[in-house]
C-alpha cells in the first residue's frame, strides 16, 4: 500500500505511484513535526522512566513495614491501558477543573490557570509527564527483580574491602544488573516509539498536531483521511527506523561485556 495511491473513499482509482507517498511524507510539515516529537517523546520518557524506576527499585529492595502496599501502588499503573491513563491525565491537566492547576494555584506557583493540553507550548511536556508516570512501573518491576537476584556474598566481599554504599552501587549493583538495564531500556524505546494510545487519550495529537508522534499520525491518516497509502508509507518509515535501531541494539548487547567483574 505504501507504493500506491490507496484512498478508502476512492477505491476505484487505486494505482501504483512508486515512492511518491514517501516524498510527500518528507515534504509534509506535519510529518516532520511528528518525527521530531517522536524523538522528544522517546528520549525524555525513557530517561525519566528509567531514573525514577531505578530509584524506586532500590527503595523497594530494602525490607520495611508495608513494602507490599507500596509495591501495589507503584505497580498499579502498569495494569491499566495507555488510553485509560491518557483519559485520567487529561482530567488532571484540565485547565478549569484539573487537580494540577488547582494545586499550583494553591501553592502560589502560578497566578492564572494554564492550558496544559490546549497550549502548544505545554502540550508535549504534559503528555511526556503522563507517559513517565505510566512507564515507571515497568522499570521498577524489572530492575527490582534483577536487584533481588544479586548474591549477598558480593556485598559482603565488597564491605571487607571497605566499600561504602556509594561504591557498592557503582561497583557491585550496577555492573551485576547491567544486562537487565540494557535489555529493558532498549526494548522500552521500541514500545514507547510504537504506542500512541496515551496521546490519543489525552490530546488525540492536538492542539494543531503539536503532540502527534509518528504512530498517532499514521492512525489519523487512516481514521480521518482514509489514506491508506500515506499511512502505510509512515508505517514503513517507522519499520526502517526500528530496524536500524534493532541493529544498534544487537551491536550493543553483543559488544558490551556487561555483568563481568
Short mmCIF file of C-alpha atoms in Angstrom, two decimals:
data_model
loop_
_atom_site.label_atom_id
_atom_site.label_comp_id
_atom_site.label_asym_id
_atom_site.label_seq_id
_atom_site.Cartn_x
_atom_site.Cartn_y
_atom_site.Cartn_z
CA UNK A 1 0.00 0.00 0.00
CA UNK A 2 2.89 2.38 0.71
CA UNK A 3 3.67 2.40 -3.03
CA UNK A 4 0.09 3.02 -4.14
CA UNK A 5 -2.39 5.87 -4.18
CA UNK A 6 -4.81 3.96 -1.97
CA UNK A 7 -7.63 6.06 -0.54
CA UNK A 8 -10.61 4.49 1.18
CA UNK A 9 -13.06 6.93 -0.41
CA UNK A 10 -11.75 6.37 -3.93
CA UNK A 11 -11.07 2.65 -4.22
CA UNK A 12 -11.78 2.58 -7.95
CA UNK A 13 -8.76 4.81 -8.59
CA UNK A 14 -6.13 2.82 -6.66
CA UNK A 15 -2.90 2.80 -8.66
CA UNK A 16 0.86 2.43 -8.28
CA UNK A 17 2.74 5.68 -7.51
CA UNK A 18 6.19 4.40 -6.63
CA UNK A 19 7.97 6.46 -3.97
CA UNK A 20 5.57 9.40 -4.17
CA UNK A 21 3.98 8.70 -0.78
CA UNK A 22 7.43 8.79 0.84
CA UNK A 23 8.35 12.01 -0.98
CA UNK A 24 5.08 13.58 0.15
CA UNK A 25 5.72 12.46 3.72
CA UNK A 26 9.09 14.20 3.96
CA UNK A 27 7.60 17.32 2.37
CA UNK A 28 4.76 17.36 4.89
CA UNK A 29 5.48 19.70 7.81
CA UNK A 30 3.10 17.68 9.99
CA UNK A 31 5.14 14.52 9.37
CA UNK A 32 8.41 16.33 10.14
CA UNK A 33 6.90 17.76 13.33
CA UNK A 34 5.68 14.29 14.35
CA UNK A 35 9.14 12.87 13.66
CA UNK A 36 10.72 15.49 15.92
CA UNK A 37 8.04 14.91 18.57
CA UNK A 38 8.72 11.16 18.41
CA UNK A 39 12.37 11.74 19.28
CA UNK A 40 11.46 14.01 22.20
CA UNK A 41 8.74 11.59 23.28
CA UNK A 42 11.09 8.59 23.37
CA UNK A 43 14.17 10.33 24.82
CA UNK A 44 12.61 12.19 27.74
CA UNK A 45 10.09 9.45 28.55
CA UNK A 46 12.85 6.83 28.66
CA UNK A 47 15.31 8.89 30.72
CA UNK A 48 12.87 9.76 33.48
CA UNK A 49 11.10 6.39 33.48
CA UNK A 50 14.42 4.65 33.97
CA UNK A 51 15.86 7.00 36.60
CA UNK A 52 12.72 7.10 38.73
CA UNK A 53 12.09 3.38 38.24
CA UNK A 54 15.66 2.58 39.32
CA UNK A 55 15.37 4.76 42.44
CA UNK A 56 12.08 3.09 43.39
CA UNK A 57 13.55 -0.37 42.76
CA UNK A 58 16.46 0.42 45.11
CA UNK A 59 13.94 1.65 47.68
CA UNK A 60 11.70 -1.42 47.40
CA UNK A 61 14.69 -3.75 47.56
CA UNK A 62 15.05 -2.90 51.24
CA UNK A 63 12.92 -4.64 53.85
CA UNK A 64 10.50 -2.37 55.68
CA UNK A 65 6.97 -2.49 57.04
CA UNK A 66 4.28 -2.14 54.38
CA UNK A 67 6.60 -2.80 51.44
CA UNK A 68 3.94 -4.88 49.70
CA UNK A 69 1.46 -1.99 49.88
CA UNK A 70 3.96 0.40 48.34
CA UNK A 71 4.69 -2.13 45.59
CA UNK A 72 0.98 -2.38 44.81
CA UNK A 73 0.66 1.41 44.42
CA UNK A 74 3.77 1.65 42.26
CA UNK A 75 2.89 -1.31 40.03
CA UNK A 76 -0.75 -0.24 39.65
CA UNK A 77 -0.34 1.99 36.54
CA UNK A 78 1.13 -0.92 34.58
CA UNK A 79 -2.16 -2.80 34.96
CA UNK A 80 -4.09 -0.07 33.12
CA UNK A 81 -4.30 0.60 29.40
CA UNK A 82 -2.45 3.52 27.89
CA UNK A 83 -5.69 5.03 26.62
CA UNK A 84 -7.23 4.95 30.11
CA UNK A 85 -4.07 6.51 31.56
CA UNK A 86 -4.43 9.24 28.95
CA UNK A 87 -8.03 9.94 29.98
CA UNK A 88 -7.03 10.13 33.67
CA UNK A 89 -4.24 12.64 32.97
CA UNK A 90 -6.49 14.57 30.61
CA UNK A 91 -8.73 15.36 33.59
CA UNK A 92 -5.76 16.04 35.87
CA UNK A 93 -4.39 18.62 33.41
CA UNK A 94 -7.78 20.15 32.64
CA UNK A 95 -7.43 23.94 32.65
CA UNK A 96 -10.70 24.55 34.51
CA UNK A 97 -11.25 21.68 36.94
CA UNK A 98 -7.91 19.87 36.83
CA UNK A 99 -6.09 18.97 40.04
CA UNK A 100 -2.71 20.09 38.68
CA UNK A 101 -3.82 23.67 38.09
CA UNK A 102 -5.61 23.75 41.43
CA UNK A 103 -2.51 22.62 43.34
CA UNK A 104 -0.22 25.04 41.54
CA UNK A 105 -2.61 27.91 42.29
CA UNK A 106 -2.89 26.97 45.98
CA UNK A 107 0.89 26.74 46.27
CA UNK A 108 1.30 30.16 44.67
CA UNK A 109 3.46 28.80 41.85
CA UNK A 110 1.14 30.20 39.15
CA UNK A 111 -1.30 33.11 39.15
CA UNK A 112 -3.54 32.05 36.28
CA UNK A 113 -4.67 28.65 35.10
CA UNK A 114 -2.53 27.04 32.40
CA UNK A 115 -3.98 25.24 29.40
CA UNK A 116 -1.60 22.32 29.63
CA UNK A 117 -3.27 20.38 26.82
CA UNK A 118 -4.60 23.29 24.77
CA UNK A 119 -1.40 25.34 24.63
CA UNK A 120 1.22 24.02 22.16
CA UNK A 121 3.98 25.24 24.50
CA UNK A 122 2.82 22.91 27.26
CA UNK A 123 1.05 20.05 25.48
CA UNK A 124 4.07 17.87 24.55
CA UNK A 125 5.63 18.24 28.00
CA UNK A 126 2.31 17.28 29.58
CA UNK A 127 1.91 14.04 27.62
CA UNK A 128 5.54 13.14 28.36
CA UNK A 129 4.91 13.64 32.11
CA UNK A 130 1.92 11.30 31.89
CA UNK A 131 3.97 8.73 29.97
CA UNK A 132 6.77 8.90 32.54
CA UNK A 133 4.29 8.12 35.31
CA UNK A 134 2.89 5.28 33.24
CA UNK A 135 6.24 3.66 32.47
CA UNK A 136 7.96 3.94 35.86
CA UNK A 137 6.26 0.73 36.99
CA UNK A 138 7.84 -1.30 34.17
CA UNK A 139 11.38 -0.35 35.11
CA UNK A 140 10.65 -0.75 38.82
CA UNK A 141 9.35 -4.30 38.31
CA UNK A 142 12.20 -5.41 36.05
CA UNK A 143 15.02 -3.76 37.98
CA UNK A 144 13.67 -4.89 41.34
CA UNK A 145 13.70 -8.49 40.10
CA UNK A 146 17.30 -8.02 38.97
CA UNK A 147 18.33 -6.46 42.29
CA UNK A 148 16.84 -9.34 44.24
CA UNK A 149 18.96 -11.78 42.24
CA UNK A 150 22.27 -10.24 43.35
CA UNK A 151 24.08 -12.66 45.74
CA UNK A 152 24.63 -11.18 49.19
CA UNK A 153 28.17 -12.58 49.14
CA UNK A 154 29.15 -9.87 46.66
CA UNK A 155 28.20 -7.12 49.10
CA UNK A 156 29.92 -8.95 51.94
CA UNK A 157 33.12 -9.18 49.92
CA UNK A 158 32.86 -5.51 49.00
CA UNK A 159 32.37 -4.49 52.65
CA UNK A 160 35.50 -6.42 53.62
CA UNK A 161 37.36 -4.32 51.04
CA UNK A 162 35.99 -1.20 52.71
CA UNK A 163 33.33 -0.29 50.16
CA UNK A 164 30.61 2.14 51.27
CA UNK A 165 27.06 2.32 49.92
CA UNK A 166 28.12 4.52 47.03
CA UNK A 167 30.88 2.13 45.95
CA UNK A 168 28.55 -0.84 46.35
CA UNK A 169 26.13 0.81 43.93
CA UNK A 170 28.78 1.58 41.32
CA UNK A 171 30.99 -1.49 41.66
CA UNK A 172 28.51 -4.25 42.53
CA UNK A 173 24.87 -3.35 41.91
CA UNK A 174 25.02 -1.60 38.54
CA UNK A 175 27.56 -3.97 36.89
CA UNK A 176 25.59 -7.03 38.01
CA UNK A 177 22.23 -5.80 36.70
CA UNK A 178 23.66 -4.15 33.55
CA UNK A 179 22.25 -6.86 31.21
CA UNK A 180 18.77 -6.11 32.57
CA UNK A 181 19.34 -2.36 32.25
CA UNK A 182 20.38 -2.70 28.61
CA UNK A 183 17.55 -5.05 27.68
CA UNK A 184 14.82 -3.03 29.40
CA UNK A 185 15.93 0.39 28.18
CA UNK A 186 16.43 -0.64 24.58
CA UNK A 187 13.21 -2.65 24.35
CA UNK A 188 11.31 0.12 26.09
CA UNK A 189 12.39 2.51 23.33
CA UNK A 190 10.56 0.35 20.78
CA UNK A 191 7.40 0.23 22.89
CA UNK A 192 7.34 3.98 23.55
CA UNK A 193 8.01 4.75 19.88
CA UNK A 194 5.17 2.49 18.71
CA UNK A 195 2.45 3.25 21.26
CA UNK A 196 0.07 6.16 20.50
CA UNK A 197 -2.68 5.16 22.95
CA UNK A 198 -1.80 7.58 25.76
CA UNK A 199 -1.54 10.51 23.36
CA UNK A 200 -4.89 9.54 21.82
CA UNK A 201 -6.47 9.51 25.27
CA UNK A 202 -5.05 12.90 26.26
CA UNK A 203 -4.90 15.08 23.16
CA UNK A 204 -5.60 13.00 20.04
CA UNK A 205 -2.47 14.62 18.64
CA UNK A 206 -3.62 18.20 19.31
CA UNK A 207 -3.61 21.07 19.67
CA UNK A 208 -2.99 21.56 15.98
CA UNK A 209 -0.85 18.43 15.73
CA UNK A 210 1.54 19.64 18.47
CA UNK A 211 1.57 16.26 20.22
CA UNK A 212 1.47 13.95 17.23
CA UNK A 213 4.12 11.25 17.09
CA UNK A 214 4.60 9.06 14.02
CA UNK A 215 2.33 6.25 15.23
CA UNK A 216 -0.54 8.60 16.13
CA UNK A 217 -0.13 10.47 12.83
CA UNK A 218 -0.30 7.17 10.97
CA UNK A 219 -3.58 6.29 12.68
CA UNK A 220 -5.01 9.72 11.93
CA UNK A 221 -4.27 9.31 8.24
CA UNK A 222 -6.27 6.08 8.31
CA UNK A 223 -9.15 7.07 10.59
CA UNK A 224 -9.79 10.66 9.44
CA UNK A 225 -8.27 10.84 5.94
CA UNK A 226 -8.86 7.27 4.80
CA UNK A 227 -5.46 7.50 3.08
CA UNK A 228 -4.03 4.02 3.45
CA UNK A 229 -1.18 4.75 1.05
CA UNK A 230 0.17 7.71 3.04
CA UNK A 231 -0.40 5.91 6.34
CA UNK A 232 1.42 2.82 5.08
CA UNK A 233 4.36 4.98 3.98
CA UNK A 234 4.62 6.35 7.51
CA UNK A 235 4.46 2.80 8.82
CA UNK A 236 7.26 1.66 6.50
CA UNK A 237 9.42 4.61 7.61
CA UNK A 238 8.82 3.56 11.22
CA UNK A 239 9.78 -0.03 10.37
CA UNK A 240 13.03 1.16 8.77
CA UNK A 241 13.84 3.34 11.79
CA UNK A 242 13.15 0.48 14.18
CA UNK A 243 15.18 -1.90 12.02
CA UNK A 244 18.20 0.41 12.26
CA UNK A 245 17.59 0.73 15.97
CA UNK A 246 17.42 -3.07 16.30
CA UNK A 247 20.81 -3.37 14.57
CA UNK A 248 22.18 -0.90 17.10
CA UNK A 249 20.54 -2.92 19.88
CA UNK A 250 22.16 -6.14 18.70
CA UNK A 251 25.55 -4.46 18.40
CA UNK A 252 25.35 -3.09 21.93
CA UNK A 253 24.21 -6.32 23.53
CA UNK A 254 26.88 -8.27 21.67
CA UNK A 255 29.84 -5.96 22.17
CA UNK A 256 29.26 -4.88 25.76
CA UNK A 257 30.64 -7.37 28.27
CA UNK A 258 28.09 -6.39 30.84
CA UNK A 259 27.96 -8.07 34.19
CA UNK A 260 31.62 -9.12 34.13
CA UNK A 261 33.78 -8.32 37.15
#
